Short mmCIF file of C-alpha atoms and ligand atoms in Angstrom, two decimals:
data_model
loop_
_atom_site.label_atom_id
_atom_site.label_comp_id
_atom_site.label_asym_id
_atom_site.label_seq_id
_atom_site.Cartn_x
_atom_site.Cartn_y
_atom_site.Cartn_z
CA MET L 1 35.34 104.99 79.98
CA ALA L 2 36.61 106.93 82.98
CA LYS L 3 38.07 110.34 82.27
CA ALA L 4 41.85 110.21 82.21
CA LYS L 5 43.82 112.63 84.32
CA THR L 6 44.47 115.73 82.28
CA ALA L 7 46.50 118.88 82.70
CA TYR L 8 46.56 122.22 80.92
CA VAL L 9 50.01 122.76 79.49
CA CYS L 10 51.39 126.04 78.22
CA ALA L 11 52.68 125.79 74.66
CA GLU L 12 55.24 128.54 75.32
CA CYS L 13 56.96 127.46 78.51
CA GLY L 14 55.60 123.98 79.19
CA ALA L 15 54.25 124.83 82.66
CA ASP L 16 51.22 122.77 83.67
CA HIS L 17 48.14 124.03 85.45
CA ASN L 18 45.22 122.02 86.75
CA LYS L 19 42.58 124.25 85.25
CA TRP L 20 42.26 126.29 82.12
CA GLN L 21 43.08 129.96 82.27
CA GLY L 22 43.56 132.63 79.62
CA GLN L 23 47.05 133.55 80.65
CA CYS L 24 49.87 131.24 81.69
CA GLY L 25 50.73 131.93 85.31
CA GLU L 26 54.37 131.06 84.71
CA CYS L 27 55.43 132.94 81.59
CA GLY L 28 52.51 135.33 81.14
CA ALA L 29 51.71 134.25 77.56
CA TRP L 30 48.05 134.52 76.52
CA ASN L 31 45.90 131.71 75.12
CA THR L 32 48.66 129.15 75.12
CA LEU L 33 47.15 126.56 77.47
CA SER L 34 45.79 123.37 76.03
CA GLU L 35 44.54 120.21 77.64
CA VAL L 36 46.71 117.08 77.49
CA VAL L 37 46.30 113.60 78.91
CA VAL L 38 48.69 112.82 81.73
CA GLU L 39 49.66 109.19 81.42
CA PRO L 40 49.81 107.21 84.64
CA ALA L 41 53.30 105.95 85.45
CA GLY L 42 52.35 102.34 84.78
CA MET L 43 51.41 103.07 81.21
CA ALA L 44 54.65 104.88 80.61
CA LYS L 45 56.54 101.79 81.70
CA ALA L 46 54.48 99.58 79.46
CA GLY L 47 55.32 101.99 76.68
CA ILE L 48 59.01 101.56 77.31
CA LYS L 49 58.70 97.78 76.92
CA ASN L 50 56.81 98.23 73.68
CA VAL L 51 59.56 100.14 71.96
CA GLY L 52 61.94 97.31 72.50
CA TYR L 53 64.22 98.27 75.35
CA SER L 54 65.28 95.33 77.38
CA GLY L 55 66.08 94.78 81.03
CA ARG L 56 64.92 96.92 83.89
CA ALA L 57 62.84 99.88 82.98
CA ASP L 58 65.04 102.33 84.82
CA VAL L 59 68.19 101.43 82.90
CA ALA L 60 67.96 102.17 79.22
CA ALA L 61 70.11 99.89 77.09
CA ILE L 62 72.59 101.35 74.62
CA THR L 63 73.01 99.59 71.29
CA PRO L 64 75.86 100.14 68.83
CA LEU L 65 74.17 101.32 65.66
CA ARG L 66 75.90 98.74 63.45
CA GLN L 67 74.28 95.95 65.48
CA VAL L 68 70.78 97.19 64.96
CA SER L 69 69.12 94.87 62.52
CA GLN L 70 67.72 96.74 59.58
CA VAL L 71 64.14 96.35 58.63
CA ALA L 72 63.58 96.96 54.94
CA GLU L 73 60.57 99.19 54.56
CA VAL L 74 57.74 97.58 52.68
CA ARG L 75 56.25 99.88 50.09
CA SER L 76 53.15 99.40 48.09
CA SER L 77 51.85 101.43 45.21
CA THR L 78 48.79 103.56 45.89
CA GLY L 79 47.66 102.98 42.32
CA ILE L 80 48.15 106.69 41.61
CA GLY L 81 51.56 107.34 40.11
CA GLU L 82 51.83 110.98 41.12
CA LEU L 83 50.91 110.16 44.72
CA ASP L 84 53.53 107.39 44.78
CA ARG L 85 56.10 109.86 43.49
CA VAL L 86 55.38 112.36 46.27
CA LEU L 87 55.48 109.61 48.90
CA GLY L 88 58.95 108.66 47.65
CA GLY L 89 57.94 105.58 45.66
CA GLY L 90 54.77 104.24 47.25
CA LEU L 91 53.17 104.06 50.65
CA VAL L 92 55.36 102.60 53.38
CA GLU L 93 53.62 100.00 55.51
CA GLY L 94 52.87 101.30 58.99
CA SER L 95 53.49 104.93 58.06
CA VAL L 96 51.26 107.84 58.95
CA VAL L 97 50.75 110.45 56.23
CA LEU L 98 49.09 113.79 56.82
CA VAL L 99 47.44 115.32 53.77
CA GLY L 100 46.69 119.02 54.22
CA GLY L 101 45.11 121.67 52.06
CA ASP L 102 42.36 124.23 51.74
CA PRO L 103 38.75 123.06 51.89
CA GLY L 104 37.46 121.94 48.51
CA ILE L 105 40.88 121.39 46.98
CA GLY L 106 40.38 117.63 46.57
CA LYS L 107 41.81 115.87 49.63
CA SER L 108 38.84 113.58 50.13
CA THR L 109 38.64 112.86 46.42
CA LEU L 110 42.31 111.91 46.13
CA LEU L 111 42.30 109.67 49.19
CA LEU L 112 39.08 107.97 48.21
CA GLN L 113 40.59 107.22 44.80
CA ALA L 114 43.80 105.96 46.41
CA VAL L 115 42.15 103.66 48.95
CA ALA L 116 39.76 102.32 46.36
CA ALA L 117 42.73 101.44 44.16
CA MET L 118 44.53 99.77 47.08
CA ALA L 119 41.56 98.07 48.68
CA ALA L 120 41.71 95.08 46.38
CA ARG L 121 45.15 94.25 47.84
CA VAL L 122 44.89 95.66 51.37
CA PRO L 123 41.70 95.67 53.41
CA ALA L 124 40.97 99.37 53.78
CA LEU L 125 38.71 101.48 55.97
CA TYR L 126 37.59 105.00 55.15
CA VAL L 127 36.61 106.79 58.35
CA THR L 128 34.50 109.82 57.60
CA GLY L 129 33.71 112.48 60.15
CA GLU L 130 32.63 115.17 57.72
CA GLU L 131 30.50 113.51 55.10
CA SER L 132 27.81 110.90 55.58
CA LEU L 133 28.29 107.34 54.37
CA ALA L 134 25.80 108.03 51.61
CA GLN L 135 27.85 110.97 50.39
CA VAL L 136 31.06 108.93 50.36
CA ALA L 137 29.38 106.03 48.57
CA GLY L 138 27.73 108.40 46.11
CA ARG L 139 31.04 110.00 45.24
CA ALA L 140 32.76 106.65 44.86
CA GLN L 141 30.03 105.51 42.51
CA ARG L 142 30.12 108.71 40.48
CA LEU L 143 33.87 108.34 40.08
CA GLY L 144 33.40 104.73 39.02
CA LEU L 145 35.80 103.43 41.66
CA PRO L 146 36.22 99.72 42.34
CA LEU L 147 34.83 99.18 45.83
CA ASP L 148 35.92 95.61 46.58
CA GLY L 149 37.48 95.36 50.01
CA LEU L 150 36.74 98.97 50.91
CA ASP L 151 34.77 99.57 54.10
CA ALA L 152 33.52 102.84 55.51
CA LEU L 153 32.81 104.03 59.01
CA ALA L 154 31.01 107.21 60.00
CA GLU L 155 32.35 107.88 63.47
CA THR L 156 34.30 110.61 65.20
CA GLY L 157 35.08 109.11 68.62
CA VAL L 158 38.64 107.91 68.40
CA GLU L 159 38.18 105.27 71.14
CA LYS L 160 35.24 103.77 69.26
CA ILE L 161 37.19 103.76 66.02
CA LEU L 162 40.16 102.03 67.63
CA ALA L 163 37.92 99.47 69.34
CA GLN L 164 36.38 98.68 65.97
CA LEU L 165 39.80 98.45 64.31
CA ALA L 166 41.02 95.99 66.91
CA ARG L 167 38.25 93.65 65.80
CA THR L 168 38.38 94.13 62.07
CA ARG L 169 42.11 94.42 61.39
CA HIS L 170 42.10 96.74 58.42
CA ARG L 171 45.58 97.39 57.08
CA LEU L 172 44.94 100.83 55.65
CA ILE L 173 42.94 103.63 57.22
CA VAL L 174 41.91 107.05 56.03
CA ALA L 175 40.73 109.47 58.72
CA ASP L 176 38.84 112.32 57.05
CA SER L 177 39.38 114.64 58.80
CA ILE L 178 41.55 114.69 61.88
CA GLN L 179 39.81 117.90 62.99
CA THR L 180 36.54 116.06 63.49
CA LEU L 181 37.99 113.33 65.70
CA TRP L 182 37.82 113.57 69.45
CA SER L 183 38.83 111.54 72.45
CA GLU L 184 36.59 110.81 75.42
CA GLN L 185 39.53 111.41 77.68
CA LEU L 186 39.53 115.13 77.12
CA THR L 187 36.87 117.64 77.94
CA ALA L 188 37.93 120.06 75.18
CA ALA L 189 35.68 120.46 72.14
CA PRO L 190 36.39 118.50 68.93
CA GLY L 191 38.63 120.49 66.62
CA SER L 192 40.53 122.08 69.50
CA VAL L 193 44.28 121.76 69.61
CA SER L 194 44.26 119.21 72.40
CA GLN L 195 41.64 117.00 70.76
CA VAL L 196 43.36 117.02 67.39
CA ARG L 197 46.71 116.24 68.97
CA GLU L 198 45.37 113.47 71.19
CA SER L 199 43.36 111.83 68.40
CA ALA L 200 46.33 111.92 66.08
CA ALA L 201 48.61 110.53 68.77
CA ARG L 202 46.23 107.60 69.31
CA LEU L 203 46.13 106.79 65.61
CA VAL L 204 49.90 107.12 65.25
CA ARG L 205 50.42 104.75 68.17
CA TYR L 206 47.98 102.29 66.65
CA ALA L 207 49.73 102.49 63.27
CA LYS L 208 53.15 101.85 64.78
CA GLU L 209 51.97 98.99 66.96
CA THR L 210 50.11 97.15 64.24
CA GLY L 211 51.91 98.15 61.04
CA THR L 212 48.75 99.71 59.67
CA SER L 213 49.17 102.57 57.22
CA VAL L 214 47.17 105.68 58.05
CA PHE L 215 46.25 108.74 55.99
CA LEU L 216 45.11 111.72 58.04
CA VAL L 217 43.27 114.55 56.31
CA GLY L 218 43.91 117.98 57.82
CA HIS L 219 42.46 121.36 56.96
CA VAL L 220 44.76 124.27 56.54
CA THR L 221 44.23 127.52 58.37
CA LYS L 222 44.48 130.94 56.72
CA GLU L 223 48.06 131.22 57.97
CA GLY L 224 48.97 128.09 56.04
CA GLY L 225 49.55 125.76 58.98
CA ILE L 226 47.46 122.64 59.40
CA ALA L 227 44.63 123.80 61.62
CA GLY L 228 45.29 123.23 65.26
CA PRO L 229 48.69 122.09 66.23
CA ARG L 230 51.85 122.26 64.20
CA VAL L 231 52.81 119.35 66.50
CA LEU L 232 50.84 117.13 64.18
CA GLU L 233 53.63 117.63 61.67
CA HIS L 234 56.15 116.21 64.10
CA MET L 235 54.08 113.17 64.98
CA VAL L 236 53.51 111.85 61.49
CA ASP L 237 55.96 110.32 59.00
CA ALA L 238 55.04 112.45 56.04
CA VAL L 239 53.20 115.71 55.48
CA LEU L 240 51.79 116.38 52.02
CA TYR L 241 50.18 119.68 51.11
CA PHE L 242 47.72 120.25 48.32
CA GLU L 243 48.30 123.54 46.54
CA GLY L 244 46.51 125.26 43.73
CA GLU L 245 43.64 127.63 43.26
CA VAL L 246 40.28 126.07 43.92
CA GLY L 247 39.04 127.78 40.76
CA SER L 248 41.80 126.37 38.59
CA ARG L 249 41.90 122.87 37.19
CA PHE L 250 45.37 121.95 38.33
CA ARG L 251 46.41 120.81 41.77
CA VAL L 252 49.91 120.27 43.08
CA LEU L 253 50.68 117.86 45.88
CA ARG L 254 53.92 118.70 47.62
CA ALA L 255 55.87 116.70 50.19
CA PHE L 256 56.66 119.05 53.01
CA LYS L 257 58.19 116.44 55.23
CA ASN L 258 58.91 112.80 54.44
CA ARG L 259 60.78 110.33 56.59
CA PHE L 260 60.81 107.87 53.70
CA GLY L 261 61.67 110.01 50.71
CA ALA L 262 62.74 113.34 49.30
CA VAL L 263 60.91 116.52 50.25
CA ASN L 264 59.72 119.10 47.78
CA GLU L 265 58.80 116.37 45.35
CA LEU L 266 55.75 117.46 43.41
CA GLY L 267 52.79 115.52 42.14
CA VAL L 268 50.54 117.21 39.63
CA PHE L 269 46.84 116.48 39.15
CA ALA L 270 43.97 117.90 37.17
CA MET L 271 40.49 118.01 38.71
CA THR L 272 38.01 116.65 36.21
CA ASP L 273 34.40 115.54 36.42
CA LYS L 274 35.74 112.03 36.99
CA GLY L 275 37.86 113.03 39.96
CA LEU L 276 41.56 113.77 40.06
CA LYS L 277 43.55 112.73 37.01
CA GLU L 278 47.31 112.48 37.04
CA VAL L 279 49.35 114.86 34.92
CA PRO L 280 52.53 112.83 34.46
CA ASN L 281 54.07 115.40 32.10
CA PRO L 282 53.17 118.74 33.64
CA SER L 283 55.92 120.84 32.15
CA ALA L 284 53.96 123.64 30.52
CA ILE L 285 50.67 123.77 32.41
CA PHE L 286 51.65 126.73 34.58
CA LEU L 287 51.89 129.19 31.71
CA SER L 288 49.06 131.69 31.37
CA GLY L 289 48.58 130.93 27.70
CA ALA L 290 48.41 134.61 26.72
CA ALA L 291 48.58 135.03 22.93
CA GLY L 292 51.62 137.27 22.75
CA PRO L 293 54.17 138.87 25.05
CA THR L 294 52.58 141.00 27.74
CA PRO L 295 54.25 143.54 30.01
CA GLY L 296 54.93 142.27 33.51
CA SER L 297 55.20 138.62 32.60
CA ALA L 298 58.28 136.41 32.69
CA VAL L 299 58.58 132.66 32.25
CA MET L 300 60.97 130.71 34.45
CA VAL L 301 62.06 127.11 34.67
CA THR L 302 61.75 125.81 38.20
CA ARG L 303 62.99 122.46 39.27
CA GLU L 304 61.30 121.45 42.44
CA GLY L 305 61.29 117.76 43.00
CA SER L 306 62.77 115.75 40.20
CA ARG L 307 61.17 117.42 37.17
CA PRO L 308 61.69 120.81 35.57
CA LEU L 309 58.54 122.91 35.25
CA LEU L 310 57.89 125.99 33.17
CA VAL L 311 56.14 128.55 35.33
CA GLU L 312 54.97 132.06 34.56
CA VAL L 313 55.62 134.87 37.01
CA GLN L 314 53.48 137.98 36.68
CA ALA L 315 54.19 141.35 38.20
CA LEU L 316 52.12 144.50 38.42
CA VAL L 317 53.84 147.70 39.42
CA ASP L 318 51.50 150.61 39.98
CA GLN L 319 51.67 154.09 41.46
CA SER L 320 50.81 153.75 45.14
CA PRO L 321 48.39 156.02 46.97
CA LEU L 322 49.89 154.85 50.26
CA SER L 323 52.81 156.29 52.13
CA ASN L 324 53.91 152.71 52.73
CA PRO L 325 53.46 151.02 49.32
CA ARG L 326 52.32 147.45 49.21
CA ARG L 327 54.49 144.43 48.46
CA VAL L 328 52.14 141.56 47.80
CA THR L 329 53.12 138.08 46.62
CA LEU L 330 51.11 135.01 45.72
CA GLY L 331 53.11 131.81 45.50
CA LEU L 332 56.38 133.45 46.50
CA GLU L 333 57.88 134.60 49.73
CA GLN L 334 57.04 138.21 50.50
CA ASN L 335 60.28 139.08 52.29
CA ARG L 336 62.23 137.81 49.31
CA LEU L 337 60.40 140.31 47.10
CA ALA L 338 61.27 143.17 49.43
CA MET L 339 64.89 142.08 49.34
CA LEU L 340 64.92 141.79 45.56
CA LEU L 341 63.43 145.26 45.17
CA ALA L 342 66.17 146.65 47.39
CA VAL L 343 68.80 144.95 45.20
CA LEU L 344 67.06 146.32 42.10
CA HIS L 345 67.37 149.83 43.48
CA ARG L 346 70.87 149.62 44.87
CA HIS L 347 72.52 147.63 42.08
CA GLY L 348 70.19 148.19 39.14
CA GLY L 349 69.47 151.87 39.75
CA VAL L 350 65.70 151.33 39.53
CA GLY L 351 63.66 152.52 42.49
CA VAL L 352 60.06 151.52 43.11
CA PHE L 353 59.48 153.04 46.55
CA ASP L 354 56.44 155.03 45.41
CA GLN L 355 54.93 152.01 43.66
CA ASP L 356 52.79 149.11 44.82
CA VAL L 357 54.34 145.84 43.65
CA PHE L 358 52.23 142.70 43.21
CA VAL L 359 53.79 139.41 42.12
CA ASN L 360 51.83 136.30 41.28
CA VAL L 361 52.85 132.81 40.18
CA VAL L 362 50.35 131.54 37.62
CA GLY L 363 48.25 128.49 38.48
CA GLY L 364 48.43 128.73 42.26
CA ILE L 365 51.69 126.82 42.50
CA ARG L 366 54.20 127.90 45.13
CA VAL L 367 57.79 128.46 44.04
CA GLN L 368 60.20 128.14 46.91
CA GLU L 369 63.55 128.14 45.21
CA THR L 370 65.78 131.14 44.67
CA ALA L 371 65.93 130.53 40.92
CA ALA L 372 62.80 132.70 40.79
CA ASP L 373 64.76 135.83 41.74
CA LEU L 374 65.84 136.89 38.27
CA PRO L 375 62.49 136.26 36.54
CA VAL L 376 60.70 138.17 39.34
CA LEU L 377 62.92 141.20 38.82
CA LEU L 378 62.54 141.00 35.04
CA ALA L 379 58.76 140.86 35.40
CA VAL L 380 58.79 143.81 37.81
CA LEU L 381 60.92 145.90 35.50
CA SER L 382 58.84 144.92 32.50
CA SER L 383 55.68 146.06 34.26
CA LEU L 384 57.28 149.27 35.50
CA ARG L 385 58.43 150.18 31.98
CA ASP L 386 55.23 148.77 30.46
CA ARG L 387 57.35 146.90 27.92
CA PRO L 388 57.07 143.15 27.42
CA LEU L 389 60.09 140.88 27.44
CA ALA L 390 61.16 139.62 24.03
CA GLU L 391 58.92 136.84 22.81
CA LYS L 392 59.75 133.26 23.84
CA THR L 393 62.20 134.27 26.56
CA VAL L 394 62.79 132.30 29.74
CA ALA L 395 64.94 133.17 32.73
CA PHE L 396 66.15 131.75 35.99
CA GLY L 397 68.85 132.59 38.51
CA GLU L 398 69.44 133.60 42.08
CA VAL L 399 70.13 137.26 42.80
CA GLY L 400 72.62 138.00 45.56
CA LEU L 401 72.64 141.02 47.85
CA SER L 402 75.56 142.58 46.02
CA GLY L 403 73.80 142.40 42.69
CA GLU L 404 75.49 139.25 41.42
CA ILE L 405 73.57 136.53 39.60
CA ARG L 406 74.34 133.16 41.18
CA PRO L 407 74.03 129.79 39.50
CA VAL L 408 71.27 127.36 40.46
CA PRO L 409 71.33 123.53 40.44
CA ASN L 410 70.44 121.52 37.32
CA GLY L 411 70.90 124.42 34.89
CA GLU L 412 71.44 122.16 31.91
CA GLU L 413 68.25 120.22 32.49
CA ARG L 414 66.21 123.43 32.87
CA LEU L 415 67.60 124.83 29.64
CA LYS L 416 66.81 121.63 27.78
CA GLU L 417 63.23 121.74 29.00
CA ALA L 418 62.82 125.33 27.81
CA ALA L 419 64.34 124.50 24.43
CA THR L 420 62.00 121.53 24.04
CA HIS L 421 59.05 123.84 24.55
CA GLY L 422 60.14 126.15 21.79
CA PHE L 423 61.70 129.01 23.74
CA LYS L 424 64.13 131.09 21.70
CA ARG L 425 66.14 132.93 24.32
CA ALA L 426 67.22 132.22 27.89
CA ILE L 427 68.68 134.66 30.39
CA VAL L 428 70.53 132.63 33.00
CA PRO L 429 73.48 132.85 35.41
CA LYS L 430 76.81 132.76 33.56
CA ALA L 431 77.86 129.58 35.35
CA ASN L 432 74.70 127.82 34.13
CA ALA L 433 75.16 128.84 30.48
CA PRO L 434 76.85 126.35 28.12
CA LYS L 435 80.08 127.59 26.50
CA LYS L 436 78.75 127.62 22.96
CA GLY L 437 75.88 129.88 24.02
CA ARG L 438 73.05 127.72 22.66
CA VAL L 439 70.96 124.76 23.61
CA GLY L 440 69.41 123.32 20.47
CA GLU L 441 67.67 126.21 18.73
CA MET L 442 67.65 128.38 21.83
CA GLU L 443 70.11 131.20 22.41
CA VAL L 444 71.47 131.21 25.97
CA ILE L 445 72.73 134.46 27.45
CA GLY L 446 74.82 134.11 30.61
CA VAL L 447 74.84 137.09 32.96
CA GLU L 448 77.01 137.73 35.98
CA ARG L 449 75.48 140.90 37.35
CA LEU L 450 71.97 142.24 37.63
CA VAL L 451 72.78 145.32 35.48
CA GLU L 452 73.71 143.05 32.57
CA ALA L 453 70.37 141.29 32.79
CA LEU L 454 68.49 144.59 32.96
CA GLN L 455 70.31 145.91 29.91
CA LEU L 456 69.00 142.95 27.94
CA LEU L 457 65.45 144.20 28.35
P1 LIG Y 501 36.96 117.36 48.01
O1 LIG Y 501 37.78 116.15 47.73
O2 LIG Y 501 35.66 117.16 48.68
O3 LIG Y 501 37.79 118.46 48.77
P2 LIG Y 501 38.34 118.46 50.27
O4 LIG Y 501 38.15 117.11 50.84
O5 LIG Y 501 39.79 118.85 50.09
O6 LIG Y 501 37.61 119.52 50.98
O7 LIG Y 501 36.78 118.08 46.59
C1 LIG Y 501 35.72 118.85 46.39
C2 LIG Y 501 35.84 119.66 45.13
O8 LIG Y 501 36.27 118.95 44.02
C3 LIG Y 501 34.47 120.16 44.87
O9 LIG Y 501 34.53 121.57 44.81
C4 LIG Y 501 34.09 119.57 43.58
C5 LIG Y 501 35.35 119.09 42.96
N1 LIG Y 501 35.19 117.80 42.27
C6 LIG Y 501 35.25 117.75 40.89
O10 LIG Y 501 35.41 118.76 40.23
N2 LIG Y 501 35.12 116.53 40.27
C7 LIG Y 501 34.93 115.39 40.96
O11 LIG Y 501 34.84 114.31 40.35
C8 LIG Y 501 34.86 115.46 42.39
C9 LIG Y 501 34.65 114.24 43.22
C10 LIG Y 501 35.00 116.67 43.00
MG1 LIG Y 502 36.87 116.57 52.38
#
């Protein structure tokens, strides 16, 4: 195939150059140029027809929204309940889903299990660019997966893959991974930003034109973005991230973006020797399981997605040898910790400026909601004083900049979950506490200000 016309476009200012250079001549930014295919004008016009505009190409038709006929999205189950949940109730036909995560976390395993479960109903193709066909087949056999209707293709050239697809008409494709795919139209190396973006764009276009569902596997960089372009996240319909420590058994799949469902829905899996197993009732798996109360540990109830989860937050506060003590978080936002420590000093009278503060959420799960504020501060204080919280205590609540404890959504449901798991005492925002001060056997203490919560310790 002839090379398409390409240009090098600056990611900062959008200026195009006809050859690569380290610095953009327009805005002066470094290392921002990447190669993109410049579509000939004729193709652009053809594209306009494809998306359903009518009439002359230079006059775009306006349609009143109420006249647009609605197409009900067709969903089908992936055969894995937790994956369906994260997708918003099954895989939408013709949608493109990006599954990201660290190497070794289980992306290939999950998708192989999902396509094998779906292949009996939908002809499916597993495109592998990382592992050989023998490796994929070996894994499928070891996992005891049904292989009827499941084909595999070891190929990384996106043109060749699409040419093959045009002949075979598979309805479900897994591309593992998008970083290995490359287009003949670009001179850049596979894995580079331009190649990843172009390959993904081709597959997205194919999916939309034919109604084929596509899973793209993407590796995550150290910074947490899917390697290569963040633009990938804009092109696809849903972005799911795998979280969890590679060493731990549990994995969490989180919807980061979903055009067909709620975001921040969680799916929980356990990695076993027979692949990923669903954990449909994950409530208490993110507790450390320590025998008794330990200093620096607090249990919270988070409610991300549609289920409450009990999660343990651990803090270590230690004399710092540095003039600029460290604030390190795992599974929480670092700036939030700095803010909370400032509130603790200003409104709780407890200063930690000569101490290193480390905060970790057990099990490698990421907690993004502000309900973690209060338990984080309780854990920090508990570690600083080297005194454990009272046994069987849970806490949740947002801490405001003026030292007030703000209510969080779904308080009642969180308290119920804690009571079910045998907790005896809950420290929560006043507005979340029931009037009678108990939920089942559990005593509920409502606090309005940070000082009140600290006095309870
Ligand atoms: P994999 O799906 O290859 O990860 P990714 O595609 O995200 O890089 O998962 C690999 C890890 O999972 C590997 O370290 C071994 C582990 N694993 C199991 O523990 N049990 C299994 O049945 C399988 C298939 C993998
Ligand atoms: Mg893999």
